[in-house]
Short mmCIF file of N, CA and C in Angstrom, two decimals:
data_model
loop_
_atom_site.label_atom_id
_atom_site.label_comp_id
_atom_site.label_asym_id
_atom_site.label_seq_id
_atom_site.Cartn_x
_atom_site.Cartn_y
_atom_site.Cartn_z
N TYR C 663 0.83 -1.20 0.00
CA TYR C 663 0.00 0.00 0.00
C TYR C 663 0.87 1.26 0.00
N GLU C 664 1.85 1.32 0.88
CA GLU C 664 2.66 2.52 0.99
C GLU C 664 3.46 2.79 -0.28
N ARG C 665 3.96 1.76 -0.92
CA ARG C 665 4.77 1.94 -2.12
C ARG C 665 3.91 2.31 -3.33
N GLU C 666 2.77 1.67 -3.52
CA GLU C 666 1.95 1.86 -4.71
C GLU C 666 0.81 2.87 -4.51
N GLY C 667 0.43 3.11 -3.26
CA GLY C 667 -0.67 4.04 -3.00
C GLY C 667 -2.03 3.38 -3.07
N ASN C 668 -2.07 2.08 -3.36
CA ASN C 668 -3.33 1.35 -3.37
C ASN C 668 -3.03 -0.13 -3.17
N CYS C 669 -4.08 -0.90 -3.03
CA CYS C 669 -3.93 -2.35 -2.84
C CYS C 669 -4.52 -3.13 -4.00
N ASN C 670 -4.57 -2.53 -5.16
CA ASN C 670 -5.09 -3.21 -6.34
C ASN C 670 -3.96 -4.02 -6.97
N VAL C 671 -3.65 -5.11 -6.32
CA VAL C 671 -2.52 -5.96 -6.71
C VAL C 671 -2.96 -6.86 -7.86
N PRO C 672 -2.23 -6.87 -8.98
CA PRO C 672 -2.58 -7.79 -10.07
C PRO C 672 -2.51 -9.24 -9.60
N VAL C 673 -3.38 -10.07 -10.13
CA VAL C 673 -3.47 -11.47 -9.71
C VAL C 673 -2.12 -12.19 -9.80
N GLU C 674 -1.31 -11.85 -10.81
CA GLU C 674 -0.04 -12.55 -11.02
C GLU C 674 1.09 -12.02 -10.14
N HIS C 675 0.85 -10.95 -9.38
CA HIS C 675 1.93 -10.28 -8.66
C HIS C 675 2.49 -11.15 -7.53
N VAL C 676 3.82 -11.22 -7.52
CA VAL C 676 4.54 -11.95 -6.47
C VAL C 676 5.34 -10.92 -5.67
N GLU C 677 5.23 -10.98 -4.36
CA GLU C 677 5.93 -10.05 -3.46
C GLU C 677 6.75 -10.88 -2.47
N ASP C 678 8.04 -10.67 -2.46
CA ASP C 678 8.94 -11.42 -1.56
C ASP C 678 8.71 -12.92 -1.65
N GLY C 679 8.54 -13.42 -2.87
CA GLY C 679 8.38 -14.86 -3.09
C GLY C 679 6.97 -15.38 -2.85
N GLU C 680 6.07 -14.52 -2.40
CA GLU C 680 4.68 -14.93 -2.12
C GLU C 680 3.77 -14.41 -3.23
N ASN C 681 2.82 -15.23 -3.64
CA ASN C 681 1.88 -14.82 -4.68
C ASN C 681 0.79 -13.97 -4.03
N LEU C 682 1.13 -12.70 -3.82
CA LEU C 682 0.24 -11.77 -3.14
C LEU C 682 -1.03 -11.51 -3.95
N GLY C 683 -0.88 -11.41 -5.25
CA GLY C 683 -2.05 -11.16 -6.11
C GLY C 683 -3.08 -12.27 -6.01
N ARG C 684 -2.64 -13.50 -6.05
CA ARG C 684 -3.56 -14.65 -5.95
C ARG C 684 -4.22 -14.67 -4.57
N TRP C 685 -3.43 -14.39 -3.52
CA TRP C 685 -3.97 -14.36 -2.17
C TRP C 685 -5.08 -13.32 -2.04
N LEU C 686 -4.84 -12.11 -2.57
CA LEU C 686 -5.84 -11.06 -2.48
C LEU C 686 -7.07 -11.42 -3.30
N HIS C 687 -6.86 -12.02 -4.47
CA HIS C 687 -7.99 -12.49 -5.28
C HIS C 687 -8.84 -13.47 -4.47
N ASN C 688 -8.18 -14.38 -3.76
CA ASN C 688 -8.91 -15.35 -2.93
C ASN C 688 -9.69 -14.66 -1.81
N GLN C 689 -9.12 -13.59 -1.24
CA GLN C 689 -9.83 -12.86 -0.18
C GLN C 689 -11.10 -12.21 -0.76
N ARG C 690 -10.99 -11.68 -1.96
CA ARG C 690 -12.16 -11.08 -2.62
C ARG C 690 -13.24 -12.14 -2.87
N GLN C 691 -12.81 -13.30 -3.32
CA GLN C 691 -13.77 -14.39 -3.57
C GLN C 691 -14.43 -14.84 -2.27
N ARG C 692 -13.66 -14.93 -1.21
CA ARG C 692 -14.22 -15.32 0.10
C ARG C 692 -15.25 -14.29 0.57
N LYS C 693 -14.94 -13.00 0.39
CA LYS C 693 -15.89 -11.96 0.80
C LYS C 693 -17.17 -12.08 -0.02
N LYS C 694 -17.00 -12.28 -1.31
CA LYS C 694 -18.15 -12.39 -2.21
C LYS C 694 -19.08 -13.53 -1.79
N LYS C 695 -18.49 -14.62 -1.29
CA LYS C 695 -19.26 -15.79 -0.86
C LYS C 695 -19.71 -15.69 0.59
N GLY C 696 -19.34 -14.57 1.26
CA GLY C 696 -19.72 -14.40 2.67
C GLY C 696 -18.88 -15.23 3.62
N LYS C 697 -17.69 -15.63 3.20
CA LYS C 697 -16.86 -16.51 4.02
C LYS C 697 -15.62 -15.82 4.59
N LEU C 698 -15.52 -14.51 4.41
CA LEU C 698 -14.36 -13.78 4.94
C LEU C 698 -14.71 -13.25 6.32
N ASP C 699 -13.89 -13.58 7.27
CA ASP C 699 -14.08 -13.12 8.64
C ASP C 699 -14.18 -11.59 8.68
N ALA C 700 -15.12 -11.05 9.45
CA ALA C 700 -15.38 -9.61 9.49
C ALA C 700 -14.15 -8.82 9.92
N SER C 701 -13.37 -9.36 10.87
CA SER C 701 -12.18 -8.62 11.32
C SER C 701 -11.13 -8.57 10.22
N LYS C 702 -11.01 -9.64 9.44
CA LYS C 702 -10.06 -9.64 8.32
C LYS C 702 -10.54 -8.68 7.23
N GLN C 703 -11.84 -8.69 6.98
CA GLN C 703 -12.40 -7.76 6.00
C GLN C 703 -12.12 -6.32 6.41
N GLN C 704 -12.32 -6.02 7.68
CA GLN C 704 -12.08 -4.66 8.18
C GLN C 704 -10.62 -4.28 8.01
N ARG C 705 -9.72 -5.19 8.32
CA ARG C 705 -8.29 -4.89 8.19
C ARG C 705 -7.93 -4.60 6.73
N LEU C 706 -8.50 -5.37 5.80
CA LEU C 706 -8.24 -5.12 4.38
C LEU C 706 -8.85 -3.79 3.94
N GLU C 707 -10.03 -3.49 4.46
CA GLU C 707 -10.68 -2.22 4.10
C GLU C 707 -9.90 -1.02 4.63
N GLU C 708 -9.20 -1.19 5.74
CA GLU C 708 -8.36 -0.11 6.26
C GLU C 708 -7.23 0.22 5.29
N LEU C 709 -6.89 -0.73 4.41
CA LEU C 709 -5.87 -0.51 3.39
C LEU C 709 -6.51 -0.12 2.05
N ASN C 710 -7.80 0.19 2.09
CA ASN C 710 -8.55 0.58 0.89
C ASN C 710 -8.54 -0.50 -0.19
N VAL C 711 -8.63 -1.76 0.23
CA VAL C 711 -8.74 -2.84 -0.74
C VAL C 711 -10.06 -2.69 -1.47
N SER C 712 -10.00 -2.81 -2.77
CA SER C 712 -11.21 -2.74 -3.59
C SER C 712 -11.82 -4.13 -3.66
N TRP C 713 -13.11 -4.21 -3.41
CA TRP C 713 -13.79 -5.50 -3.49
C TRP C 713 -14.33 -5.76 -4.89
N ASP C 714 -14.56 -4.73 -5.65
CA ASP C 714 -15.11 -4.90 -7.00
C ASP C 714 -14.25 -4.10 -7.97
N LEU C 715 -13.26 -4.76 -8.53
CA LEU C 715 -12.30 -4.08 -9.41
C LEU C 715 -12.97 -3.55 -10.68
N LEU C 716 -13.94 -4.28 -11.23
CA LEU C 716 -14.61 -3.81 -12.44
C LEU C 716 -15.41 -2.53 -12.17
N ALA C 717 -16.10 -2.49 -11.04
CA ALA C 717 -16.86 -1.29 -10.70
C ALA C 717 -15.92 -0.11 -10.47
N ASP C 718 -14.80 -0.36 -9.81
CA ASP C 718 -13.82 0.71 -9.58
C ASP C 718 -13.24 1.22 -10.89
N GLN C 719 -12.96 0.30 -11.80
CA GLN C 719 -12.43 0.69 -13.11
C GLN C 719 -13.46 1.53 -13.85
N TRP C 720 -14.74 1.12 -13.80
CA TRP C 720 -15.79 1.87 -14.49
C TRP C 720 -15.89 3.28 -13.91
N GLU C 721 -15.86 3.39 -12.59
CA GLU C 721 -15.96 4.70 -11.94
C GLU C 721 -14.76 5.58 -12.29
N ARG C 722 -13.58 4.98 -12.38
CA ARG C 722 -12.37 5.75 -12.75
C ARG C 722 -12.52 6.30 -14.16
N LYS C 723 -12.98 5.47 -15.09
CA LYS C 723 -13.16 5.92 -16.47
C LYS C 723 -14.27 6.98 -16.55
N HIS C 724 -15.31 6.83 -15.76
CA HIS C 724 -16.38 7.82 -15.74
C HIS C 724 -15.84 9.17 -15.25
N ARG C 725 -15.00 9.14 -14.23
CA ARG C 725 -14.39 10.39 -13.74
C ARG C 725 -13.54 11.04 -14.83
N LEU C 726 -12.84 10.22 -15.61
CA LEU C 726 -12.04 10.76 -16.71
C LEU C 726 -12.95 11.36 -17.78
N LEU C 727 -14.08 10.72 -18.04
CA LEU C 727 -15.03 11.27 -19.00
C LEU C 727 -15.59 12.59 -18.50
N LEU C 728 -15.88 12.68 -17.22
CA LEU C 728 -16.35 13.94 -16.63
C LEU C 728 -15.29 15.02 -16.77
N GLN C 729 -14.04 14.67 -16.54
CA GLN C 729 -12.92 15.60 -16.70
C GLN C 729 -12.86 16.10 -18.16
N PHE C 730 -12.97 15.17 -19.10
CA PHE C 730 -12.97 15.51 -20.53
C PHE C 730 -14.14 16.43 -20.85
N TYR C 731 -15.32 16.09 -20.34
CA TYR C 731 -16.55 16.86 -20.59
C TYR C 731 -16.42 18.30 -20.08
N LYS C 732 -15.88 18.44 -18.88
CA LYS C 732 -15.72 19.78 -18.31
C LYS C 732 -14.73 20.62 -19.11
N ARG C 733 -13.68 19.97 -19.61
CA ARG C 733 -12.66 20.68 -20.37
C ARG C 733 -13.12 20.99 -21.79
N GLU C 734 -13.75 20.04 -22.47
CA GLU C 734 -14.09 20.17 -23.89
C GLU C 734 -15.51 20.67 -24.13
N GLY C 735 -16.37 20.57 -23.13
CA GLY C 735 -17.75 21.02 -23.30
C GLY C 735 -18.65 20.00 -23.97
N HIS C 736 -18.15 18.80 -24.20
CA HIS C 736 -18.94 17.72 -24.80
C HIS C 736 -18.32 16.39 -24.40
N SER C 737 -19.03 15.32 -24.70
CA SER C 737 -18.50 13.99 -24.35
C SER C 737 -18.28 13.13 -25.59
N ASN C 738 -18.08 13.77 -26.74
CA ASN C 738 -17.80 13.04 -27.98
C ASN C 738 -16.31 12.72 -28.04
N VAL C 739 -15.89 11.78 -27.23
CA VAL C 739 -14.49 11.42 -27.13
C VAL C 739 -14.09 10.64 -28.38
N PRO C 740 -13.06 11.09 -29.09
CA PRO C 740 -12.63 10.35 -30.28
C PRO C 740 -12.15 8.95 -29.90
N ASN C 741 -12.47 7.99 -30.75
CA ASN C 741 -12.02 6.62 -30.51
C ASN C 741 -10.49 6.63 -30.48
N GLY C 742 -9.92 6.00 -29.48
CA GLY C 742 -8.47 5.97 -29.35
C GLY C 742 -7.91 7.11 -28.50
N HIS C 743 -8.77 8.05 -28.08
CA HIS C 743 -8.29 9.17 -27.25
C HIS C 743 -7.84 8.66 -25.89
N VAL C 744 -6.65 9.09 -25.49
CA VAL C 744 -6.09 8.70 -24.19
C VAL C 744 -6.18 9.89 -23.24
N GLU C 745 -6.74 9.64 -22.08
CA GLU C 745 -6.91 10.67 -21.04
C GLU C 745 -6.20 10.17 -19.79
N ASP C 746 -5.20 10.89 -19.32
CA ASP C 746 -4.44 10.49 -18.13
C ASP C 746 -3.99 9.03 -18.19
N GLY C 747 -3.49 8.62 -19.35
CA GLY C 747 -2.96 7.28 -19.50
C GLY C 747 -3.98 6.19 -19.76
N GLU C 748 -5.26 6.54 -19.79
CA GLU C 748 -6.32 5.55 -20.00
C GLU C 748 -6.96 5.78 -21.37
N ASN C 749 -7.26 4.70 -22.09
CA ASN C 749 -7.88 4.83 -23.41
C ASN C 749 -9.37 5.08 -23.24
N LEU C 750 -9.71 6.34 -23.05
CA LEU C 750 -11.08 6.75 -22.78
C LEU C 750 -11.98 6.57 -23.99
N GLY C 751 -11.46 6.84 -25.18
CA GLY C 751 -12.28 6.69 -26.39
C GLY C 751 -12.74 5.27 -26.60
N ASN C 752 -11.86 4.32 -26.43
CA ASN C 752 -12.24 2.91 -26.58
C ASN C 752 -13.21 2.48 -25.50
N TRP C 753 -12.98 2.95 -24.27
CA TRP C 753 -13.89 2.62 -23.17
C TRP C 753 -15.30 3.11 -23.47
N LEU C 754 -15.42 4.35 -23.97
CA LEU C 754 -16.73 4.89 -24.26
C LEU C 754 -17.40 4.11 -25.38
N GLN C 755 -16.64 3.71 -26.38
CA GLN C 755 -17.19 2.89 -27.46
C GLN C 755 -17.72 1.56 -26.91
N LYS C 756 -17.02 0.98 -25.95
CA LYS C 756 -17.48 -0.27 -25.33
C LYS C 756 -18.78 -0.06 -24.56
N GLN C 757 -18.92 1.12 -23.94
CA GLN C 757 -20.16 1.41 -23.22
C GLN C 757 -21.33 1.50 -24.20
N ARG C 758 -21.09 2.10 -25.37
CA ARG C 758 -22.13 2.16 -26.41
C ARG C 758 -22.52 0.76 -26.86
N GLN C 759 -21.53 -0.09 -27.04
CA GLN C 759 -21.82 -1.47 -27.45
C GLN C 759 -22.59 -2.22 -26.38
N ARG C 760 -22.21 -2.01 -25.12
CA ARG C 760 -22.92 -2.66 -24.01
C ARG C 760 -24.37 -2.21 -23.97
N LYS C 761 -24.61 -0.92 -24.20
CA LYS C 761 -25.99 -0.42 -24.20
C LYS C 761 -26.78 -1.04 -25.34
N LYS C 762 -26.18 -1.08 -26.51
CA LYS C 762 -26.85 -1.64 -27.69
C LYS C 762 -27.25 -3.10 -27.46
N LYS C 763 -26.41 -3.84 -26.72
CA LYS C 763 -26.69 -5.25 -26.43
C LYS C 763 -27.56 -5.44 -25.18
N GLY C 764 -27.95 -4.31 -24.55
CA GLY C 764 -28.77 -4.39 -23.35
C GLY C 764 -28.00 -4.83 -22.12
N LYS C 765 -26.68 -4.64 -22.12
CA LYS C 765 -25.84 -5.10 -21.02
C LYS C 765 -25.28 -3.97 -20.17
N LEU C 766 -25.67 -2.74 -20.45
CA LEU C 766 -25.19 -1.60 -19.66
C LEU C 766 -26.13 -1.39 -18.50
N ASP C 767 -25.58 -1.36 -17.31
CA ASP C 767 -26.36 -1.13 -16.11
C ASP C 767 -27.12 0.19 -16.21
N ALA C 768 -28.36 0.20 -15.77
CA ALA C 768 -29.21 1.40 -15.88
C ALA C 768 -28.61 2.60 -15.17
N SER C 769 -27.99 2.38 -14.01
CA SER C 769 -27.40 3.51 -13.29
C SER C 769 -26.18 4.05 -14.04
N GLN C 770 -25.42 3.16 -14.67
CA GLN C 770 -24.28 3.60 -15.47
C GLN C 770 -24.77 4.37 -16.70
N GLN C 771 -25.83 3.87 -17.33
CA GLN C 771 -26.39 4.56 -18.48
C GLN C 771 -26.84 5.96 -18.10
N GLN C 772 -27.48 6.08 -16.96
CA GLN C 772 -27.94 7.40 -16.50
C GLN C 772 -26.76 8.35 -16.28
N LEU C 773 -25.69 7.85 -15.66
CA LEU C 773 -24.51 8.69 -15.44
C LEU C 773 -23.91 9.17 -16.75
N LEU C 774 -23.89 8.30 -17.75
CA LEU C 774 -23.36 8.69 -19.05
C LEU C 774 -24.29 9.68 -19.75
N GLU C 775 -25.59 9.48 -19.61
CA GLU C 775 -26.54 10.40 -20.24
C GLU C 775 -26.50 11.79 -19.60
N GLU C 776 -26.14 11.85 -18.33
CA GLU C 776 -25.99 13.15 -17.67
C GLU C 776 -24.85 13.95 -18.30
N LEU C 777 -23.93 13.26 -18.99
CA LEU C 777 -22.83 13.92 -19.69
C LEU C 777 -23.12 14.01 -21.19
N ASN C 778 -24.37 13.82 -21.55
CA ASN C 778 -24.82 13.91 -22.95
C ASN C 778 -24.07 12.98 -23.88
N VAL C 779 -23.80 11.78 -23.42
CA VAL C 779 -23.15 10.78 -24.28
C VAL C 779 -24.10 10.43 -25.42
N SER C 780 -23.58 10.42 -26.61
CA SER C 780 -24.34 10.03 -27.79
C SER C 780 -24.30 8.51 -27.91
N TRP C 781 -25.47 7.91 -28.06
CA TRP C 781 -25.53 6.45 -28.22
C TRP C 781 -25.45 6.03 -29.67
N ASP C 782 -25.83 6.92 -30.58
CA ASP C 782 -25.82 6.59 -32.01
C ASP C 782 -25.08 7.70 -32.76
N LEU C 783 -23.79 7.52 -32.94
CA LEU C 783 -22.96 8.56 -33.54
C LEU C 783 -23.36 8.86 -34.98
N LEU C 784 -23.74 7.84 -35.74
CA LEU C 784 -24.12 8.07 -37.14
C LEU C 784 -25.40 8.89 -37.23
N ALA C 785 -26.37 8.58 -36.40
CA ALA C 785 -27.62 9.35 -36.40
C ALA C 785 -27.36 10.79 -35.97
N ASP C 786 -26.51 10.97 -34.99
CA ASP C 786 -26.18 12.33 -34.54
C ASP C 786 -25.45 13.11 -35.63
N GLU C 787 -24.55 12.44 -36.32
CA GLU C 787 -23.83 13.11 -37.41
C GLU C 787 -24.80 13.51 -38.52
N TRP C 788 -25.74 12.63 -38.85
CA TRP C 788 -26.73 12.93 -39.88
C TRP C 788 -27.53 14.17 -39.50
N GLU C 789 -27.98 14.24 -38.26
CA GLU C 789 -28.76 15.40 -37.80
C GLU C 789 -27.92 16.67 -37.85
N ARG C 790 -26.68 16.59 -37.43
CA ARG C 790 -25.79 17.75 -37.45
C ARG C 790 -25.58 18.25 -38.88
N LYS C 791 -25.31 17.33 -39.80
CA LYS C 791 -25.10 17.71 -41.21
C LYS C 791 -26.38 18.27 -41.81
N TYR C 792 -27.52 17.71 -41.44
CA TYR C 792 -28.80 18.22 -41.94
C TYR C 792 -29.01 19.67 -41.49
N ARG C 793 -28.71 19.94 -40.21
CA ARG C 793 -28.85 21.31 -39.70
C ARG C 793 -27.93 22.27 -40.45
N LEU C 794 -26.73 21.81 -40.77
CA LEU C 794 -25.81 22.64 -41.54
C LEU C 794 -26.32 22.88 -42.96
N LEU C 795 -26.88 21.84 -43.56
CA LEU C 795 -27.47 21.99 -44.89
C LEU C 795 -28.64 22.95 -44.85
N LEU C 796 -29.47 22.84 -43.83
CA LEU C 796 -30.60 23.76 -43.67
C LEU C 796 -30.11 25.19 -43.52
N GLN C 797 -29.08 25.39 -42.75
CA GLN C 797 -28.47 26.71 -42.57
C GLN C 797 -27.98 27.25 -43.92
N PHE C 798 -27.30 26.41 -44.68
CA PHE C 798 -26.83 26.79 -46.01
C PHE C 798 -28.02 27.15 -46.91
N TYR C 799 -29.05 26.31 -46.89
CA TYR C 799 -30.23 26.51 -47.73
C TYR C 799 -30.93 27.84 -47.41
N GLU C 800 -31.09 28.11 -46.13
CA GLU C 800 -31.76 29.34 -45.72
C GLU C 800 -30.96 30.58 -46.11
N ARG C 801 -29.66 30.47 -46.11
CA ARG C 801 -28.81 31.58 -46.48
C ARG C 801 -28.70 31.74 -48.00
N GLU C 802 -28.53 30.64 -48.72
CA GLU C 802 -28.26 30.68 -50.16
C GLU C 802 -29.50 30.50 -51.03
N GLY C 803 -30.58 29.98 -50.46
CA GLY C 803 -31.81 29.77 -51.23
C GLY C 803 -31.81 28.51 -52.07
N HIS C 804 -30.80 27.66 -51.93
CA HIS C 804 -30.74 26.38 -52.65
C HIS C 804 -29.89 25.41 -51.84
N SER C 805 -29.92 24.14 -52.25
CA SER C 805 -29.13 23.14 -51.55
C SER C 805 -28.09 22.49 -52.44
N ASN C 806 -27.66 23.21 -53.47
CA ASN C 806 -26.59 22.73 -54.35
C ASN C 806 -25.24 23.15 -53.74
N VAL C 807 -24.81 22.40 -52.77
CA VAL C 807 -23.59 22.72 -52.03
C VAL C 807 -22.36 22.41 -52.88
N PRO C 808 -21.47 23.39 -53.06
CA PRO C 808 -20.24 23.14 -53.81
C PRO C 808 -19.38 22.09 -53.12
N LYS C 809 -18.62 21.35 -53.93
CA LYS C 809 -17.68 20.39 -53.36
C LYS C 809 -16.73 21.12 -52.44
N ARG C 810 -16.32 20.45 -51.39
CA ARG C 810 -15.36 20.97 -50.41
C ARG C 810 -15.87 22.20 -49.66
N HIS C 811 -17.18 22.44 -49.68
CA HIS C 811 -17.74 23.57 -48.93
C HIS C 811 -17.68 23.26 -47.43
N VAL C 812 -17.27 24.27 -46.67
CA VAL C 812 -17.20 24.14 -45.22
C VAL C 812 -18.24 25.08 -44.62
N GLU C 813 -19.04 24.50 -43.74
CA GLU C 813 -20.11 25.27 -43.07
C GLU C 813 -19.88 25.12 -41.57
N ASP C 814 -19.67 26.23 -40.88
CA ASP C 814 -19.40 26.22 -39.43
C ASP C 814 -18.29 25.24 -39.06
N GLY C 815 -17.25 25.22 -39.86
CA GLY C 815 -16.08 24.41 -39.56
C GLY C 815 -16.19 22.94 -39.95
N GLU C 816 -17.29 22.56 -40.61
CA GLU C 816 -17.46 21.15 -41.00
C GLU C 816 -17.62 21.05 -42.49
N ASN C 817 -17.04 20.01 -43.06
CA ASN C 817 -17.23 19.74 -44.48
C ASN C 817 -18.68 19.31 -44.69
N LEU C 818 -19.32 20.00 -45.65
CA LEU C 818 -20.71 19.67 -45.93
C LEU C 818 -20.77 18.85 -47.20
#
């Protein structure tokens, strides 16, 4: 804990010849099954041991998305975008896929929707381009857009 700042030890980690990662994994499994002694659980919790690594990872990525949202004013994270060493763009794409398959937890979906996450990027792009075309039409009186025309910074 003191050296790393957390107790999220990888399962394969060996410390002083002991398979610490496997041991901690076993403690998590025992807690999950209700077989971990309360005093041992408390001692591990005093070291901020995470009981649900996937939930912690999700929350960490959500915090990064919130950071991105506050800085950029939107949550349209480009695929492959790295934020503080984490591939936030790929993570967000996976959340979209999970929602599409009906596997995204409702509370997680709500948290993402609070940041205006787009679930259908193609549909959103179509609407955005249509609004730009409408803007062009209202200004020019026709919709014969020249090749390579840029409207509000976007190729139309």
